Tab-separated table of N, CA and C in Angstrom:
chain	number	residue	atom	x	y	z
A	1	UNK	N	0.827	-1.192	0.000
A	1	UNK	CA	0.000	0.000	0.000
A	1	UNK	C	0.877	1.264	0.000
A	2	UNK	N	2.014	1.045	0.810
A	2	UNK	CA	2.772	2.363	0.735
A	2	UNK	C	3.551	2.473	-0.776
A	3	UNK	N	3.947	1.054	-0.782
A	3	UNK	CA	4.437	1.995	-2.104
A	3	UNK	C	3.428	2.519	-3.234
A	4	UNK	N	2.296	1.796	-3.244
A	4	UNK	CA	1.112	2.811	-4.447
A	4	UNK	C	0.991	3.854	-4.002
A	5	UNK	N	1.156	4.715	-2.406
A	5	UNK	CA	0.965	5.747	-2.512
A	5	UNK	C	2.346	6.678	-2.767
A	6	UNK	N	3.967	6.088	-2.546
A	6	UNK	CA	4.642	6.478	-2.684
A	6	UNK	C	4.719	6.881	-5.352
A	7	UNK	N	4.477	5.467	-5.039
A	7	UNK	CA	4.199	5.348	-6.470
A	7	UNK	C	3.711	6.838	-7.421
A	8	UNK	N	2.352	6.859	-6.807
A	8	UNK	CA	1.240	7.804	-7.452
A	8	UNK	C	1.818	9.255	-6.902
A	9	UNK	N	2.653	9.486	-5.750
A	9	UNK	CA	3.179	10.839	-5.513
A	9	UNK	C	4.274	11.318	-6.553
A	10	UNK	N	5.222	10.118	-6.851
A	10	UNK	CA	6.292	10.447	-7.519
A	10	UNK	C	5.860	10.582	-9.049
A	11	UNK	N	4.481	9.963	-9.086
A	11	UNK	CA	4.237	10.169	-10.470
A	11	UNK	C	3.462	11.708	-10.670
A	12	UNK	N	2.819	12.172	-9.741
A	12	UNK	CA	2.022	13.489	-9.546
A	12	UNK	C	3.608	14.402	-10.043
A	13	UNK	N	4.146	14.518	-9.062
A	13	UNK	CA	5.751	15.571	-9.033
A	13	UNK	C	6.119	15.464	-10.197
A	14	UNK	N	6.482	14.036	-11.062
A	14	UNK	CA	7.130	14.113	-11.942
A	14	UNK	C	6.464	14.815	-13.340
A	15	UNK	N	5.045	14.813	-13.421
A	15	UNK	CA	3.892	15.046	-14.214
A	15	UNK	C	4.189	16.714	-14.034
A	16	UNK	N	4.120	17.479	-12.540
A	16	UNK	CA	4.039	18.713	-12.671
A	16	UNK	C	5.758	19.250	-12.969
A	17	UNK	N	6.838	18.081	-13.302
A	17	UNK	CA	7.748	18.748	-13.739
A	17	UNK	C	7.912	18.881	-15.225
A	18	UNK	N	7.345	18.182	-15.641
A	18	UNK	CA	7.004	17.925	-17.230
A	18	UNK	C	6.107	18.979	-17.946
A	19	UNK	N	5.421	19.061	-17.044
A	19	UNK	CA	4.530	20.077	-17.624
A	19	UNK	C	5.143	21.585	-17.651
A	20	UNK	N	5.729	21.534	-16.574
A	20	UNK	CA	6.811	22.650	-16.360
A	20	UNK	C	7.547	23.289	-17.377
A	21	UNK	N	8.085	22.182	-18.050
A	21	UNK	CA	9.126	22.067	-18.750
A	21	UNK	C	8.764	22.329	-19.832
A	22	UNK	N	7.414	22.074	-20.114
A	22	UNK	CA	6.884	22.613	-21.596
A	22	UNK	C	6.463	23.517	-21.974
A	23	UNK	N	6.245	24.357	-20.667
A	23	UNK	CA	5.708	26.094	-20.541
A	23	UNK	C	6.875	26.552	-21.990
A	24	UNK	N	6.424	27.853	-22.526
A	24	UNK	CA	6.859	28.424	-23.511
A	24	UNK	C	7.650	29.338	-22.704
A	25	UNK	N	8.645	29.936	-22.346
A	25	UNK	CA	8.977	31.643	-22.204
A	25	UNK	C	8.617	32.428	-23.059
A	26	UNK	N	8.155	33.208	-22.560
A	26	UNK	CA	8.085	34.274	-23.535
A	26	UNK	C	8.403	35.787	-23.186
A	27	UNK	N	8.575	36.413	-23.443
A	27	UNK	CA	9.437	38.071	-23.013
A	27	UNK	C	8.266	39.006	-24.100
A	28	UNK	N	9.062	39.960	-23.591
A	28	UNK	CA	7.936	41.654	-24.621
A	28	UNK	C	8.669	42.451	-23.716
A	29	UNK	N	7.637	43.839	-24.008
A	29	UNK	CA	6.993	44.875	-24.095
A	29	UNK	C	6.451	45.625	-23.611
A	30	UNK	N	5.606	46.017	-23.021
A	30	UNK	CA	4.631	46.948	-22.916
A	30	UNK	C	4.777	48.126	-22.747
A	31	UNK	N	4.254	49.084	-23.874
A	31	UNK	CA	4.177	50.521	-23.923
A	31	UNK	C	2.665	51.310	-24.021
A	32	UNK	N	2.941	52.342	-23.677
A	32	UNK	CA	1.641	53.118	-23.634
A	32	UNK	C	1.871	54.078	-25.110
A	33	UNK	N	0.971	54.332	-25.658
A	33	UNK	CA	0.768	55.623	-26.593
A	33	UNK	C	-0.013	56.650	-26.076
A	34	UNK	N	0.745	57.915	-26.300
A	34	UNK	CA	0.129	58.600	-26.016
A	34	UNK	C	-0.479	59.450	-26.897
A	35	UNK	N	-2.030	59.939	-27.988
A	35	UNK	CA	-1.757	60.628	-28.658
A	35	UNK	C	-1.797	62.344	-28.515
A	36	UNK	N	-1.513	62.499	-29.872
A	36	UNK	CA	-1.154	64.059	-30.143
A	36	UNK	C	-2.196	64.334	-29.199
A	37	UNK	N	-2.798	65.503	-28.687
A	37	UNK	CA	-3.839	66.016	-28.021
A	37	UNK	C	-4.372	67.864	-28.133
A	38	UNK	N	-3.223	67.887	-29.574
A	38	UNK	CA	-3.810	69.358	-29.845
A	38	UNK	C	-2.707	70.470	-29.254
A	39	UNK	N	-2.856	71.556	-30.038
A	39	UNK	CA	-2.107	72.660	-29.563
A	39	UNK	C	-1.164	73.280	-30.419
A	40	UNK	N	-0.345	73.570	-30.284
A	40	UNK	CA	0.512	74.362	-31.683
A	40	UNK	C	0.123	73.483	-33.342
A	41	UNK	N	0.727	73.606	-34.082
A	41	UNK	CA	0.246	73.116	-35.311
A	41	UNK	C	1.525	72.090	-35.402
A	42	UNK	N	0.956	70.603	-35.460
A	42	UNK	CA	1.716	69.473	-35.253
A	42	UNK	C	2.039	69.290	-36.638
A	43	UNK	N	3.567	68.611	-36.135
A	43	UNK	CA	4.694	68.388	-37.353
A	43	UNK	C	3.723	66.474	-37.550
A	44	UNK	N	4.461	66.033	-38.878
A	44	UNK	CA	3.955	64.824	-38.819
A	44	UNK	C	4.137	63.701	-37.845
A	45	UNK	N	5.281	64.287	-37.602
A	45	UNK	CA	6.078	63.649	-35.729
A	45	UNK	C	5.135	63.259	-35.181
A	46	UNK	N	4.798	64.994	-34.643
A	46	UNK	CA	3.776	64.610	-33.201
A	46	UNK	C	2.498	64.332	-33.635
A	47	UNK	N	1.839	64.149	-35.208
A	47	UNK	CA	0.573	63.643	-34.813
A	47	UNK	C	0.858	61.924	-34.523
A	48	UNK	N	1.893	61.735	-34.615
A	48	UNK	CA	2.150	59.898	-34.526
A	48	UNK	C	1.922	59.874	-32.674
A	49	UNK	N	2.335	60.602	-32.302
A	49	UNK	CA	2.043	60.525	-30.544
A	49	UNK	C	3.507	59.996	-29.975
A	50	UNK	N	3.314	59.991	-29.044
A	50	UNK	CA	5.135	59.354	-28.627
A	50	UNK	C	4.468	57.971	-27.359
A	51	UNK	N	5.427	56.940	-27.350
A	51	UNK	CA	5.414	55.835	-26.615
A	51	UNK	C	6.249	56.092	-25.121
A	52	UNK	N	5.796	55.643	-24.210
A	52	UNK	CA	6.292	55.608	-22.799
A	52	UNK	C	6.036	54.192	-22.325
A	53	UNK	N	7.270	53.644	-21.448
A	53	UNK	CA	7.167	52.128	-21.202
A	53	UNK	C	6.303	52.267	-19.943
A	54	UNK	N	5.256	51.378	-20.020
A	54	UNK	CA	4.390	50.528	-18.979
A	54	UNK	C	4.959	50.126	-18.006
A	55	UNK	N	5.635	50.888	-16.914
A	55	UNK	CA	6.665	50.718	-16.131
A	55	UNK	C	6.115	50.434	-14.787
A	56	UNK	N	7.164	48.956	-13.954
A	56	UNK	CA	6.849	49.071	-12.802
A	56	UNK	C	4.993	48.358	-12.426
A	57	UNK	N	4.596	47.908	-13.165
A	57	UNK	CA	2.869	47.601	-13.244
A	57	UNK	C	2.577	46.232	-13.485
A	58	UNK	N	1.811	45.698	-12.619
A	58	UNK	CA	1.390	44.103	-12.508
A	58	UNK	C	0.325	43.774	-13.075
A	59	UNK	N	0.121	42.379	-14.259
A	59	UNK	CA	-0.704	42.533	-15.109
A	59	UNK	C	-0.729	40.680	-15.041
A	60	UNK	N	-1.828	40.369	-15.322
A	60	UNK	CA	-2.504	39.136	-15.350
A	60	UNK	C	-2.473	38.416	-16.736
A	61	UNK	N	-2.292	37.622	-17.302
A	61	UNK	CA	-2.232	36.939	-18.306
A	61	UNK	C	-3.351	35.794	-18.294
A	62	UNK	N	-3.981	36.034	-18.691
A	62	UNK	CA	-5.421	34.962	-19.196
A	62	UNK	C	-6.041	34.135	-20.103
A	63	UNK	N	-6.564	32.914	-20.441
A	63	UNK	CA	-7.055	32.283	-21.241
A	63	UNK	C	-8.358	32.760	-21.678
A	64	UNK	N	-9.291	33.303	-21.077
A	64	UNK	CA	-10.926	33.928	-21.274
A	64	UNK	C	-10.915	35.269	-20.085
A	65	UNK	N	-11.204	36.279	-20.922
A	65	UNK	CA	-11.587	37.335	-20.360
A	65	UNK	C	-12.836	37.683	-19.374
A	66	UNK	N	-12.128	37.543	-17.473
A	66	UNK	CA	-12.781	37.534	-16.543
A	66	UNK	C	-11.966	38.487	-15.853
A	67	UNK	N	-12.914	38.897	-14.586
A	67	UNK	CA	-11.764	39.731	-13.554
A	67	UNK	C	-11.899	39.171	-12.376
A	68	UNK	N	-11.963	37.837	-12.435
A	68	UNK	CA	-11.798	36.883	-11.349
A	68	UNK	C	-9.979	36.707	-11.216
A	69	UNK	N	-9.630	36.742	-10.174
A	69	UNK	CA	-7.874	36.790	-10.157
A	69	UNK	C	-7.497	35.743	-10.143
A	70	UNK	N	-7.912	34.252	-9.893
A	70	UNK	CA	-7.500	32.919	-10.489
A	70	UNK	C	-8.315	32.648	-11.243
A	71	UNK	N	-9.788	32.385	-11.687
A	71	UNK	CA	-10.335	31.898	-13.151
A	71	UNK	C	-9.525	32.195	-13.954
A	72	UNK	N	-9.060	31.378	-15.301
A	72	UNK	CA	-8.443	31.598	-16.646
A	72	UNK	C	-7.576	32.173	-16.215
A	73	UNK	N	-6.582	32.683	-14.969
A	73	UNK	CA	-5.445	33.204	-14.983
A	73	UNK	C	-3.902	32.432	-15.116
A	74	UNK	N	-3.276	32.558	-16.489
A	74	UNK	CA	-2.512	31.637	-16.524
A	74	UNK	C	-1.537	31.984	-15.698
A	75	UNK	N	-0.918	33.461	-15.792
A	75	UNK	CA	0.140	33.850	-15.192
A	75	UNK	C	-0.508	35.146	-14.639
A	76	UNK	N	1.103	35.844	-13.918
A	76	UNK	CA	0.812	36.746	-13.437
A	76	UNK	C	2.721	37.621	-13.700
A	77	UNK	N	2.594	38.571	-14.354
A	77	UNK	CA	4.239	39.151	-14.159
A	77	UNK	C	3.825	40.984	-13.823
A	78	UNK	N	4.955	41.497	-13.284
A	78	UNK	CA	5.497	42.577	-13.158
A	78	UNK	C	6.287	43.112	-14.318
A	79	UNK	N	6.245	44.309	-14.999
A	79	UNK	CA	7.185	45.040	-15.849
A	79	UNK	C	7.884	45.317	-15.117
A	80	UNK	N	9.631	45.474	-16.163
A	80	UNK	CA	10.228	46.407	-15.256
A	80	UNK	C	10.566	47.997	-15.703
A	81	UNK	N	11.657	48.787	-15.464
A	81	UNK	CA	11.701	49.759	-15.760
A	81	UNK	C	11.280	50.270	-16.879
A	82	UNK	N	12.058	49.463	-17.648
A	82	UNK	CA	11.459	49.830	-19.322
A	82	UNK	C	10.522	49.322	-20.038
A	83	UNK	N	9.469	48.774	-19.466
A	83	UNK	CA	8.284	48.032	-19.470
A	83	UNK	C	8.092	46.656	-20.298
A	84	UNK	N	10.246	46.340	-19.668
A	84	UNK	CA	10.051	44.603	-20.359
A	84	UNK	C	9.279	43.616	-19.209
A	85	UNK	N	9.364	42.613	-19.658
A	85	UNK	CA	8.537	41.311	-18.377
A	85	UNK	C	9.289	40.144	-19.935
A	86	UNK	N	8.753	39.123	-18.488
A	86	UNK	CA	9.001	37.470	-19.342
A	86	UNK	C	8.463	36.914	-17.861
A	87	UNK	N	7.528	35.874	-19.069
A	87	UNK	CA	6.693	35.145	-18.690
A	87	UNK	C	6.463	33.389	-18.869
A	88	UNK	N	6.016	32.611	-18.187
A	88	UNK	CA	5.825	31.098	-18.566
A	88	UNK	C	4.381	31.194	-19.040
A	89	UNK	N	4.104	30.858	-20.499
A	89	UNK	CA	2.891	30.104	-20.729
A	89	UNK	C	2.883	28.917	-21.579
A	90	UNK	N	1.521	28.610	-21.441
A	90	UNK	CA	1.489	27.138	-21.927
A	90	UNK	C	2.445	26.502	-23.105
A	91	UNK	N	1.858	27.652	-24.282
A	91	UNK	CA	2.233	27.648	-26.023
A	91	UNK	C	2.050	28.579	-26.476
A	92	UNK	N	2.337	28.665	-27.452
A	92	UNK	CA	1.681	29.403	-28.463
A	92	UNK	C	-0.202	29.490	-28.533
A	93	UNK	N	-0.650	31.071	-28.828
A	93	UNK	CA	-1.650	30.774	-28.564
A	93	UNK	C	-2.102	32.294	-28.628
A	94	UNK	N	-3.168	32.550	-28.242
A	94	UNK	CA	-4.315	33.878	-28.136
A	94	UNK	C	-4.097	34.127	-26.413
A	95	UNK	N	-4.123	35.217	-25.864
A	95	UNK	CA	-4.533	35.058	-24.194
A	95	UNK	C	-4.996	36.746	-23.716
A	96	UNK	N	-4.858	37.192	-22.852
A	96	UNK	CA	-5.592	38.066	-22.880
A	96	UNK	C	-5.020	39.014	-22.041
A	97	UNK	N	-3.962	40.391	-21.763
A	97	UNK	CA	-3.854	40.841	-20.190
A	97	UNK	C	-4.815	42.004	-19.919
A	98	UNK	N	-4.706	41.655	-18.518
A	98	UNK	CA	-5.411	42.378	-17.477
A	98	UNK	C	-4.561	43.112	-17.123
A	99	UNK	N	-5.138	44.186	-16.360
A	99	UNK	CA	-4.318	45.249	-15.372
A	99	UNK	C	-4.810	44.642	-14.341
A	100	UNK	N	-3.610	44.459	-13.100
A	100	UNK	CA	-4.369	43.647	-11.757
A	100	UNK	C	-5.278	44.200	-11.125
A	101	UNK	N	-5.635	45.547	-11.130
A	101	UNK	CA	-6.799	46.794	-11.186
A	101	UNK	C	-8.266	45.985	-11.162
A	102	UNK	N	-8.207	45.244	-12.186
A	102	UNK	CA	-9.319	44.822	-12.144
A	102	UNK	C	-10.173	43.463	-12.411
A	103	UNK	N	-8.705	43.172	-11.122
A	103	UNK	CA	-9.471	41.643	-10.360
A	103	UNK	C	-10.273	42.787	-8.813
A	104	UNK	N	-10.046	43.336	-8.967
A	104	UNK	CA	-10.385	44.130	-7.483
A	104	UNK	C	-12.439	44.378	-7.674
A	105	UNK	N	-12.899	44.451	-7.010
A	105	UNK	CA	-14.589	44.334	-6.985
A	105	UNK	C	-14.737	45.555	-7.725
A	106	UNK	N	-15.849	45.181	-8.620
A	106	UNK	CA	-16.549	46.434	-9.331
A	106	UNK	C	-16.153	47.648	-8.355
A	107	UNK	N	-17.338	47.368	-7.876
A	107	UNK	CA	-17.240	48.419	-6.750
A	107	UNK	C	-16.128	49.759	-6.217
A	108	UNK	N	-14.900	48.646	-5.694
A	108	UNK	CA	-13.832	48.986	-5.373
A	108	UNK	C	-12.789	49.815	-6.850
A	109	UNK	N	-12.781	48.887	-7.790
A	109	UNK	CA	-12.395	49.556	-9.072
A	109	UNK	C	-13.195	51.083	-9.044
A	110	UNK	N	-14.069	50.803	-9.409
A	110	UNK	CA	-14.926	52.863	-9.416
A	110	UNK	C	-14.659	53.476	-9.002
A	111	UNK	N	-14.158	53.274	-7.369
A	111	UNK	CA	-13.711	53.886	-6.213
A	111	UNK	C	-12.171	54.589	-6.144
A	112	UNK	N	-11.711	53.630	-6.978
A	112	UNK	CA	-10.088	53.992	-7.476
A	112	UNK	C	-9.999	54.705	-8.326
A	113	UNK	N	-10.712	54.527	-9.130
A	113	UNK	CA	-10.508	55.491	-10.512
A	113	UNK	C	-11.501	56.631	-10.663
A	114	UNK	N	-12.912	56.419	-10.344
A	114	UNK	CA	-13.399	57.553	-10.292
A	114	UNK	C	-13.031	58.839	-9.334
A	115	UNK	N	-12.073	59.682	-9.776
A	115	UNK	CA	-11.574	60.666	-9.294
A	115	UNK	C	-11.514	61.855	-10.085
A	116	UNK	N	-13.020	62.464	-9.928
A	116	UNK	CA	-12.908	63.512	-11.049
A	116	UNK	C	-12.279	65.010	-10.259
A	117	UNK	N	-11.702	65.576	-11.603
A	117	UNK	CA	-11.332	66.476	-11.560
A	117	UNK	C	-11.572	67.692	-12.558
A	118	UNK	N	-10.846	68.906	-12.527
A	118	UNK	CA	-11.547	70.213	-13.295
A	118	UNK	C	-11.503	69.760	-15.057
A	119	UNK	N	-12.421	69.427	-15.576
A	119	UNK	CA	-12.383	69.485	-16.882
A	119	UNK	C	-12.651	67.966	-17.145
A	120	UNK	N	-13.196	66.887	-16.294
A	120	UNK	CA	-13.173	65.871	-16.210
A	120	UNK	C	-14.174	65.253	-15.516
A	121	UNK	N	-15.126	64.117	-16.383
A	121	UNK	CA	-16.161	63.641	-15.145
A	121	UNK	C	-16.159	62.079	-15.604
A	122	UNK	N	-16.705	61.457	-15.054
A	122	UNK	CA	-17.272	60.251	-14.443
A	122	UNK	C	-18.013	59.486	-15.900
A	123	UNK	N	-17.739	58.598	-16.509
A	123	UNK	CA	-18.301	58.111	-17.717
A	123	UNK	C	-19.768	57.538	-17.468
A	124	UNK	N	-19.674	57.075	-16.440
A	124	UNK	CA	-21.252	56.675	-16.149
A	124	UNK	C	-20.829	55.034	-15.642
A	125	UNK	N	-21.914	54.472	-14.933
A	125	UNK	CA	-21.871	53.021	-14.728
A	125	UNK	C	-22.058	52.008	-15.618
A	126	UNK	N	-22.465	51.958	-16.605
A	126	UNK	CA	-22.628	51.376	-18.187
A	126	UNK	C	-21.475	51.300	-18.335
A	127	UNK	N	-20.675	52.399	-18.971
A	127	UNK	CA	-19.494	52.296	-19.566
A	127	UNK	C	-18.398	51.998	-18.455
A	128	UNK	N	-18.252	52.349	-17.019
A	128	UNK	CA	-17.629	51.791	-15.915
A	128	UNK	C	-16.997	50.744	-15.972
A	129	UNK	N	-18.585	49.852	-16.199
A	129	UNK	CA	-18.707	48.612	-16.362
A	129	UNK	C	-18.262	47.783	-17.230
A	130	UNK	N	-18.404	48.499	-18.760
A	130	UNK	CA	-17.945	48.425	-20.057
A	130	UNK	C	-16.563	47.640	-20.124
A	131	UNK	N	-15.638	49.308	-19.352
A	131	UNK	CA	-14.470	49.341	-18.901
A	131	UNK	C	-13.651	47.950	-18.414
A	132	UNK	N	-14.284	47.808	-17.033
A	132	UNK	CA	-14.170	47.094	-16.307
A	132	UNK	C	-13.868	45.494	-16.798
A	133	UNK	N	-15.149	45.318	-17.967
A	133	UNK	CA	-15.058	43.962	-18.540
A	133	UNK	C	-14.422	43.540	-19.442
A	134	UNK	N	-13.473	44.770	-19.812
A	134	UNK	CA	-12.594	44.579	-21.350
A	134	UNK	C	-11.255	44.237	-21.243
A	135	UNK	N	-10.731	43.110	-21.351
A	135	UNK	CA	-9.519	42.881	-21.599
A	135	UNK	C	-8.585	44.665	-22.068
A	136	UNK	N	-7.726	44.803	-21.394
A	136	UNK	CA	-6.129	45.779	-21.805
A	136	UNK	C	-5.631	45.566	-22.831
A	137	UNK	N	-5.763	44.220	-22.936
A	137	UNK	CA	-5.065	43.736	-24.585
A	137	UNK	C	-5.124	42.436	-24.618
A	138	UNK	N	-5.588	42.374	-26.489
A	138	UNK	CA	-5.104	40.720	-26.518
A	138	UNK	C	-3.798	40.373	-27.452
A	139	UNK	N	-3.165	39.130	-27.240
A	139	UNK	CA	-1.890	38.747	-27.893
A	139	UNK	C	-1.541	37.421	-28.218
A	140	UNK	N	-1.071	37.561	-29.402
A	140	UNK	CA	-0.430	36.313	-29.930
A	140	UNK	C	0.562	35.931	-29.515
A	141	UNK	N	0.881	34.843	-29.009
A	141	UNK	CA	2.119	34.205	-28.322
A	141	UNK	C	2.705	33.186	-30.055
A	142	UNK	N	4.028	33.475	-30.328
A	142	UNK	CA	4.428	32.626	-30.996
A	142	UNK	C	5.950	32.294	-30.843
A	143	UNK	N	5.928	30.814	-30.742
A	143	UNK	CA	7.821	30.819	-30.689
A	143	UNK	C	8.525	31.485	-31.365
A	144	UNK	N	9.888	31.795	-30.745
A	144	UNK	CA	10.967	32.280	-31.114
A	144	UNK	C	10.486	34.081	-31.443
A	145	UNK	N	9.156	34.502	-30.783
A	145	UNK	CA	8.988	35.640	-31.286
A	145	UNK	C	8.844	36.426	-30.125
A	146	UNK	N	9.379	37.429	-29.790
A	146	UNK	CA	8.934	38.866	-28.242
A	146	UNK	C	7.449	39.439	-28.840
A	147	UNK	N	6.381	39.729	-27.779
A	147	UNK	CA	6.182	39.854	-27.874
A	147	UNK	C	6.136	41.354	-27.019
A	148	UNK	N	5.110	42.323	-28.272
A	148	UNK	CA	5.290	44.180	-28.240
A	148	UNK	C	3.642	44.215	-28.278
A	149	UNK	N	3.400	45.110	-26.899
A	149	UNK	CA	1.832	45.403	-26.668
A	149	UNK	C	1.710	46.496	-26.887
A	150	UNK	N	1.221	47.294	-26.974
A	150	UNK	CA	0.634	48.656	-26.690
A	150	UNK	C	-0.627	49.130	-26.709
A	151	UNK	N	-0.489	49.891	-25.229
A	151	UNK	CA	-1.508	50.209	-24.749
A	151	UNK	C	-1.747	52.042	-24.498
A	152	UNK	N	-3.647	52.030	-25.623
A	152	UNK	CA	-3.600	53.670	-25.869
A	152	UNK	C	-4.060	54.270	-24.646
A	153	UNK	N	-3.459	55.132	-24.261
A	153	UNK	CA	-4.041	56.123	-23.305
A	153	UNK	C	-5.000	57.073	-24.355
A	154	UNK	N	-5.682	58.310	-23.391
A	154	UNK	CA	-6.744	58.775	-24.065
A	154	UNK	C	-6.175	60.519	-23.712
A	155	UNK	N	-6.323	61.142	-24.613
A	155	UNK	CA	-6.140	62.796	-24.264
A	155	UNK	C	-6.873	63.329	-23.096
A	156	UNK	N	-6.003	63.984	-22.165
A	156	UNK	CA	-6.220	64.528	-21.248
A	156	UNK	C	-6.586	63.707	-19.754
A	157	UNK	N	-6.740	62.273	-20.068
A	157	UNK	CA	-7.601	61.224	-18.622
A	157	UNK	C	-6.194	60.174	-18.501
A	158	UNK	N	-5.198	60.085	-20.181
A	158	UNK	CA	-4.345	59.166	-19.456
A	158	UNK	C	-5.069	57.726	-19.699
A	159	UNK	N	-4.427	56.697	-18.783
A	159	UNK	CA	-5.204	55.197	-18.681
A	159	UNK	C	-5.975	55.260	-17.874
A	160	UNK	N	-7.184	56.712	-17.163
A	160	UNK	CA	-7.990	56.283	-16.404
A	160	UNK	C	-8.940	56.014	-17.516
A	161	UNK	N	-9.917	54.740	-17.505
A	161	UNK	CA	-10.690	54.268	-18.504
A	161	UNK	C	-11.914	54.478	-17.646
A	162	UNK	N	-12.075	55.311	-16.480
A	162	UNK	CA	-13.757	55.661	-16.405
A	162	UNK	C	-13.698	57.177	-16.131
A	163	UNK	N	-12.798	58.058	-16.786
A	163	UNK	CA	-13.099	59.374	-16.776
A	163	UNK	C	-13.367	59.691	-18.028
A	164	UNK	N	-13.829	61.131	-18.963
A	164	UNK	CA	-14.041	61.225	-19.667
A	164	UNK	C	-13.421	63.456	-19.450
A	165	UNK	N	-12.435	64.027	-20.578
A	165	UNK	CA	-12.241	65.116	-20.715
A	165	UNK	C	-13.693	66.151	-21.143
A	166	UNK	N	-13.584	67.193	-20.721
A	166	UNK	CA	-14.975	67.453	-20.377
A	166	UNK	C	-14.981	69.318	-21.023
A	167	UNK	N	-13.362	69.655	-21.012
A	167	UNK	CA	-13.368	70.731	-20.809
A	167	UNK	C	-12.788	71.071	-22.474
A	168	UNK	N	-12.526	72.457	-22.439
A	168	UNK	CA	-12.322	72.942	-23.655
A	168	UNK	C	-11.434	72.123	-25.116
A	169	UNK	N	-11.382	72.247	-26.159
A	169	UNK	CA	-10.175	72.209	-26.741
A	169	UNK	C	-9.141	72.790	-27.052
A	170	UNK	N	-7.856	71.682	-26.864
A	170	UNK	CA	-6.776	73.242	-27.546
A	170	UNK	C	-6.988	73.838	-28.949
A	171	UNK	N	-6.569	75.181	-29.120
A	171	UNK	CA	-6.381	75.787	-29.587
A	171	UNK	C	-4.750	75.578	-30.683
């Protein structure tokens, strides 16, 4: 008896080292765009917008788009300065990231981000919600390839995705 249970343990361990072993690495990216947002008369430069790395920010990697923090969560990494990361997933494949923002309760999400200010209000609970339920990005994982995300910010709100600019345009 002991050894079937010694048996079936060494076969469990050896199973989750195998599987281990077949995870893909994969490395990237992540940048923000920011676009043009108006004001002197833009060269062709600045209507392209300029990129800033996704720095320092913890983001969820997923099979089906939920904001449950283990459902479909394959991984989980940190960027670093320059908004590289590397990650273990399965294969090659489709997956989905999250901002860890919003595994946090409806509720609590609104609470964080709804922070209006002069020229700036509140999108409404519809679109909150909208917000809330939309994958950050989706991505193709393929061997031997880095993968490069980017993620648009919006004129004048930035990546808050439940404010909305309210106030004048530039000139």
């Amino acid at each position: 008896m002991k050894f079937l249970i010694i048996l079936s343990a060494l076969s469990l361990v050896s199973c989750g080292i195998f599987r281990s072993k077949n995870k893909l690495a994969v490395s990237g990216k992540i940048e923000i765009h920011h676009p043009y947002c108006g004001g002197a008369k833009p060269t062709q430069e600045m209507l392209k917008g300029t990129m800033e790395a996704y720095k320092n920010t913890s983001f969820l990697v997923k099979t089906q788009m939920n904001n449950h923090k283990k459902k479909g969560t394959i991984a989980r990494f940190q960027t670093d300065e320059t908004g590289a990361f590397s990650v273990h997933l399965p294969g090659p494949g489709t997956y989905f990231l999250i901002h860890e923002d919003k595994t946090l309760s409806f509720a609590d999400f609104v609470s964080k981000y709804k922070v209006e200010k002069q020229h700036q209000s509140y999108v409404g609970d519809e679109m909150a919600k909208k917000a809330y339920e939309q994958a950050d990005a989706q991505f193709e994982v393929q061997e031997g390839k880095d993968v490069q995300i980017v993620i648009r910010s919006r004129c004048f709100v930035g990546l808050n995705p439940l404010m909305k600019y309210t106030g004048p345009q530039p000139e």
